C-alpha positions as CSV (number, residue, x, y, z in Angstrom):
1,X,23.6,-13.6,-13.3
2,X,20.1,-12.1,-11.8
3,X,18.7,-14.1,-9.0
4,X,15.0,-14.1,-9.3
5,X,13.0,-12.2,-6.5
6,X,11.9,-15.3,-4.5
7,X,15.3,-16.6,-4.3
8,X,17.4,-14.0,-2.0
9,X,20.5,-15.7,-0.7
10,X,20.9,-16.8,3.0
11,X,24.0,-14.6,3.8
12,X,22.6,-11.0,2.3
13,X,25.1,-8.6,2.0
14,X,24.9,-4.5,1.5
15,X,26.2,-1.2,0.7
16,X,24.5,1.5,2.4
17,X,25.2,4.9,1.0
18,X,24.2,8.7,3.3
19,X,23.4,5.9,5.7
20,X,22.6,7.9,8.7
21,X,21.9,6.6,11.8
22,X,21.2,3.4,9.9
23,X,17.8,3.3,9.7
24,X,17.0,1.5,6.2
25,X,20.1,-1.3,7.4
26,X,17.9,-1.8,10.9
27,X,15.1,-2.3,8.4
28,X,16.4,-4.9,6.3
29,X,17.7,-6.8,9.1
30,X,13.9,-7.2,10.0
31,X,12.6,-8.1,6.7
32,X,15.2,-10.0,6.0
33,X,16.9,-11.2,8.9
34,X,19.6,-12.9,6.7
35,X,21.3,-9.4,6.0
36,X,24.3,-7.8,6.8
37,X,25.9,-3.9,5.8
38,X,29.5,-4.6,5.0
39,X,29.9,-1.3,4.3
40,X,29.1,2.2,5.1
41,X,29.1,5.8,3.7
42,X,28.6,8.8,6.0
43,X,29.1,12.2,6.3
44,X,27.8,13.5,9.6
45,X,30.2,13.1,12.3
46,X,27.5,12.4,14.6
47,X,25.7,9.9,12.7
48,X,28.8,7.9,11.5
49,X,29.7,7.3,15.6
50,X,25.6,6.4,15.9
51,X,26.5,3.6,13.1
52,X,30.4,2.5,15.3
53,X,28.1,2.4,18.7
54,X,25.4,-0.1,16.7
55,X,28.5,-2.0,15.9
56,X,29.6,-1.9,19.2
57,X,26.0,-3.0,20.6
58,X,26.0,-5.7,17.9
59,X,22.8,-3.8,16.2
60,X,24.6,-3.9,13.3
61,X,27.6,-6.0,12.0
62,X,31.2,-4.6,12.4
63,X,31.7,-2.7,9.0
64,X,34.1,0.1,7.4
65,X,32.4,3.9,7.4
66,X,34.0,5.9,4.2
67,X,33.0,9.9,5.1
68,X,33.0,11.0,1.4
69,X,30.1,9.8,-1.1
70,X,31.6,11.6,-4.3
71,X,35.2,10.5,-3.8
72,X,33.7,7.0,-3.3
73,X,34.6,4.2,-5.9
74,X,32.0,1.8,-6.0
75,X,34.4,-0.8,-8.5
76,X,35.6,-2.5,-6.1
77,X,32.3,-3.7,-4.7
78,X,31.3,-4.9,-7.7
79,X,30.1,-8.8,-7.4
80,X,30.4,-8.1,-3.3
81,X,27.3,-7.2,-2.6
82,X,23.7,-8.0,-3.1
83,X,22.1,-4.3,-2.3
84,X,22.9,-0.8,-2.6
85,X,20.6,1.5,-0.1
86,X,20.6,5.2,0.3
87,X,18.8,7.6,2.0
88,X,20.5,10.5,-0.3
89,X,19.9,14.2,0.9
90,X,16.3,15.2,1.0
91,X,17.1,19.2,1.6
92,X,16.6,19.3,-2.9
93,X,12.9,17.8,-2.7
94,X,11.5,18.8,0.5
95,X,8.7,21.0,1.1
96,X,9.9,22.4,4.0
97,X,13.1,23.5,1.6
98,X,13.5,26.0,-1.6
99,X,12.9,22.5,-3.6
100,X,15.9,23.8,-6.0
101,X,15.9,19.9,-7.2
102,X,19.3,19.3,-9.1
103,X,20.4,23.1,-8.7
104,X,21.1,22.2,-5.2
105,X,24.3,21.6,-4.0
106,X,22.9,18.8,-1.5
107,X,21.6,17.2,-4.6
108,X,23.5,13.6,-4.0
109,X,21.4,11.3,-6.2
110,X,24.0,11.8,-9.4
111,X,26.5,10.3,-7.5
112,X,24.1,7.7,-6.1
113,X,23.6,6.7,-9.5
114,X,27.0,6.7,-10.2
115,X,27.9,3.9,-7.5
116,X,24.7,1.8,-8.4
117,X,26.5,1.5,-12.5
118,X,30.0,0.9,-10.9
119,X,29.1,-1.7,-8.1
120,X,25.9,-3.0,-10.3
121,X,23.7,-5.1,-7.5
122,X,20.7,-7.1,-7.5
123,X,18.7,-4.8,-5.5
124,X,18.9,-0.6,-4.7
125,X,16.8,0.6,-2.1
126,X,15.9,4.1,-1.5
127,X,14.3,6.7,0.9
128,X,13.7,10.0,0.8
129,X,10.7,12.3,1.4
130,X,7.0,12.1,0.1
131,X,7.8,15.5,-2.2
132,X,10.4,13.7,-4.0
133,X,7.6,12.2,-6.1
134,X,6.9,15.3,-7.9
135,X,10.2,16.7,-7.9
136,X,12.9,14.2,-9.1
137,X,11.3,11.2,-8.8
138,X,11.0,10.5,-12.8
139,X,14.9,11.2,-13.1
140,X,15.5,8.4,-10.3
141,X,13.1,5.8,-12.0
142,X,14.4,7.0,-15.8
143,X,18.2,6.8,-14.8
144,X,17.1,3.0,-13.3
145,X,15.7,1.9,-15.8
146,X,18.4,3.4,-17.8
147,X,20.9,1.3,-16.0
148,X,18.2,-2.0,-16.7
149,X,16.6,-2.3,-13.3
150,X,12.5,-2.7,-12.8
151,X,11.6,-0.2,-10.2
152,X,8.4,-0.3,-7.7
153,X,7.8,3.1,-5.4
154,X,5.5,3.9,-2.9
155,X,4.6,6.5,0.3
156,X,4.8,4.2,3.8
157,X,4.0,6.5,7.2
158,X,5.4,5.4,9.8
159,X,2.0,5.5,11.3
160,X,1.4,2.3,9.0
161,X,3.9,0.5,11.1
162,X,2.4,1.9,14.6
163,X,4.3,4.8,15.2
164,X,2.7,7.9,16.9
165,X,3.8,10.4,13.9
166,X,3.2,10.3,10.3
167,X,6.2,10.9,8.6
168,X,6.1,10.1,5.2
169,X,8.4,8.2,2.8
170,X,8.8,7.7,-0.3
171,X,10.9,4.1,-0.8
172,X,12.4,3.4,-4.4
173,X,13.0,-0.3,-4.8
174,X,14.7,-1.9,-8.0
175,X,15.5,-4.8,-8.9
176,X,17.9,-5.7,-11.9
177,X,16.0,-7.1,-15.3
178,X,17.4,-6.6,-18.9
179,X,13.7,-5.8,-20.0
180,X,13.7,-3.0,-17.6
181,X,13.9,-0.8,-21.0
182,X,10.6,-2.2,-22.1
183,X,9.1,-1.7,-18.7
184,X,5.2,0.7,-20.3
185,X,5.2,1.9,-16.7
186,X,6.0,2.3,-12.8
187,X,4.3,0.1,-10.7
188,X,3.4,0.5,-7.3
189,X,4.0,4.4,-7.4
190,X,0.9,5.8,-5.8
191,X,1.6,9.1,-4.0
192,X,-0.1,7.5,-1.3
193,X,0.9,4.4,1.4
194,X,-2.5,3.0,1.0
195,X,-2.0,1.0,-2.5
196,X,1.0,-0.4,-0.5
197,X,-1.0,-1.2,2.9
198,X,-3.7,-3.0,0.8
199,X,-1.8,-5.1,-1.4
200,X,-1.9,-9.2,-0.4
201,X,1.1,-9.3,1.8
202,X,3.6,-11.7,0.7
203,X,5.7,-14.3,3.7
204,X,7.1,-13.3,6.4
205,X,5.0,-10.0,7.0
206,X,3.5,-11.9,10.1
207,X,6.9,-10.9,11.8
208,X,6.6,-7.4,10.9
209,X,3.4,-7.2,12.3
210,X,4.7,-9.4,15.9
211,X,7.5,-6.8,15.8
212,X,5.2,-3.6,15.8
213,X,2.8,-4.7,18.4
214,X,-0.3,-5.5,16.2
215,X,-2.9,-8.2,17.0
216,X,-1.1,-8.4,20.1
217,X,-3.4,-11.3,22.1
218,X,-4.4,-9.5,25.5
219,X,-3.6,-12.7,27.4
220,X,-0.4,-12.4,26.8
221,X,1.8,-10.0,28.9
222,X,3.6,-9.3,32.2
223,X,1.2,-9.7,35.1
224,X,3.7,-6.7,36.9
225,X,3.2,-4.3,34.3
226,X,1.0,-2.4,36.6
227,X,-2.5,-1.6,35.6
228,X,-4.7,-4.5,34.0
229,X,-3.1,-8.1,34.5
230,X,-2.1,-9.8,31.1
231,X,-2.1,-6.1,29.4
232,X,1.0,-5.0,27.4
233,X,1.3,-1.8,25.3
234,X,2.6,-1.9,21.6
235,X,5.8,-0.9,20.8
236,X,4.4,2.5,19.6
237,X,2.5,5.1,21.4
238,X,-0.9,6.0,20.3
239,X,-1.0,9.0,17.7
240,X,-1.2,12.3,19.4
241,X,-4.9,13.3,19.4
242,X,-6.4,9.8,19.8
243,X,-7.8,10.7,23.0
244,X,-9.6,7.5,23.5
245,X,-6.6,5.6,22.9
246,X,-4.2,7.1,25.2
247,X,-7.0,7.2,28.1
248,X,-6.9,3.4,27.9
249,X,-3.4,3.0,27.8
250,X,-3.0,5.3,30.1
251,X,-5.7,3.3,32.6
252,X,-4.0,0.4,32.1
253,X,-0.5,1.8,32.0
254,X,-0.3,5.0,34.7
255,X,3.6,4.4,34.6
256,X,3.5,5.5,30.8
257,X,2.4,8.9,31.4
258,X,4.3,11.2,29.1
259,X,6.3,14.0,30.3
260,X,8.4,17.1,28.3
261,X,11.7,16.2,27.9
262,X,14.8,17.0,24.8
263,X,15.4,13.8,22.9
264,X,18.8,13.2,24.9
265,X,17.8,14.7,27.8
266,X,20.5,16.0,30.5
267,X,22.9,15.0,27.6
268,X,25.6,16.6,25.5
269,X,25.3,16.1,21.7
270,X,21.3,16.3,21.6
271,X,21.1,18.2,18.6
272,X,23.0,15.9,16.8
273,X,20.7,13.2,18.1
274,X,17.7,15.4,17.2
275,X,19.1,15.9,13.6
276,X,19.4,12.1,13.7
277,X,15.7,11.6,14.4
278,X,14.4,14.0,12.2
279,X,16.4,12.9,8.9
280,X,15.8,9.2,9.8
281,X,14.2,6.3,8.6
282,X,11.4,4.6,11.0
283,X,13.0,1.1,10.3
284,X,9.9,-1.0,11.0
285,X,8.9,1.4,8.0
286,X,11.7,0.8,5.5
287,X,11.0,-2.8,6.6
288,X,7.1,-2.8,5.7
289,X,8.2,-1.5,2.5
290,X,11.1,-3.5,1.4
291,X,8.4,-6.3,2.1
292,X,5.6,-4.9,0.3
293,X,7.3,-3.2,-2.5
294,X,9.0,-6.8,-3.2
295,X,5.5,-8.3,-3.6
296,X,5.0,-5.6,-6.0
297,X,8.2,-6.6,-8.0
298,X,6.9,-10.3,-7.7
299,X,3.6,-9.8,-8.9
């Protein structure tokens, strides 16, 4: 039986398909800190041991990782869990790629699809990137809504959370409704963040905003920061080019002077970790719009 929106259960449970370095699962453990991935698909070697060392650093609960989405059988999570999340292979949509959509043999979501109708949750949520929404993006809501889910989309930046890149993503999220066939239209999918970032933000988006560093008070802080007494930086850099910005920070904060460095540097395996950066999900993102895109649902 559907649970309405507003009534998520306490103990939150998810299956998180090309799950990367974990990125959407961080995210819904901040919107919804009631949540827990009991289960994994990954591919990349590298990622996959990212996901066992969250495990081991308790970022994420202890969990099985399956290295093989097509040989998957989603029956046997069927009534186990709430939420099925993917971040399936952009490489078909991207315009950085040859954007051969479903004539590329990255292209995942098929099998994505076929999971979602085997293990039929509550909830899916999706990622992938901003071109998506004009290549693929109708087959994803059609085969949805096919299956009797309502469906909200949007484009969140990471620079909408505070991050010092852009970054766009597009983030699917449906929820299960027998008049899902009936649905005139797609709510929510602007192919732009800023529908999302203006809507009337629904409970709990106070401890998104605490967790990103926005309307931090100045007079709170650690008086051995360095710099002004009572100052303490968000958890984001300022945006490269916001001169005025980083001067400030920088005043206030000499000991945050950037330098040039690799992502892992000294370290073996920093490709890998660059790879992991670049296909990942900002989670304070997938968090802003798991929240927002549920309001969207809801209203």
């Amino acid at each position: 039986m559907a649970v309405h929106p507003t009534q998520l259960p306490k103990d939150l449970r998810g299956l998180s398909l090309c799950a990367g370095v974990g990125g959407l699962d961080l995210g819904l453990h901040i919107a919804e800190p009631g949540y827990r991935t009991v289960g994994f698909v990954e591919r990349n070697a590298g990622a996959a041991a990212t996901l066992v060392a969250r495990m081991a650093d308790a970022s994420l609960a202890p969990a099985l990782v399956w290295d093989d989405l097509r040989s998957f059988d989603g029956r046997a999570w069927r009534g186990r869990v709430h939420i099925v999340s993917a971040g399936y292979p952009c490489q078909p949509f991207s315009f950085a790629g040859r954007r051969k959509g479903e004539d590329d043999p990255r292209h995942l979501w098929p099998e994505v699809a076929r999971i979602v109708s085997e293990v039929a949750p509550e909830w899916c949520f999706f990622e992938n990137v901003a071109g998506h929404l004009s290549l693929g993006f109708r087959d994803v809501c059609g085969d949805l809504q096919r299956m009797g889910y309502r469906v909200a989309a949007g484009v969140v930046s990471a620079a909408e959370v505070g991050g010092s890149h852009i970054r766009d993503r597009l983030f699917i999220l449906a929820h299960a409704d027998r008049e899902a066939e009936r649905q005139p239209r797609l709510r929510g999918a602007e192919p732009s963040g800023a529908g999302l970032s203006q809507r009337p933000e629904p409970d709990g988006q106070a401890d998104l905003d605490q967790a990103r560093g926005w309307g931090m008070d100045a007079s709170v802080g650690h008086a051995d920061g360095g710099g002004v007494e009572g100052w303490e930086p968000g958890l984001f850099p300022p945006l490269p080019g916001r001169f005025a910005e980083w001067r400030e920070t920088l005043d206030r904060r000499p000991d945050l002077k950037p330098c040039v460095h690799r992502l892992a540097d000294g370290m073996a395996g920093w490709v890998d970790r660059s790879v992991a950066a670049g296909n990942g999900v900002v989670p304070l993102a997938a968090a802003h719009a798991w929240r927002m895109l549920r309001g969207e649902l809801e209203g």
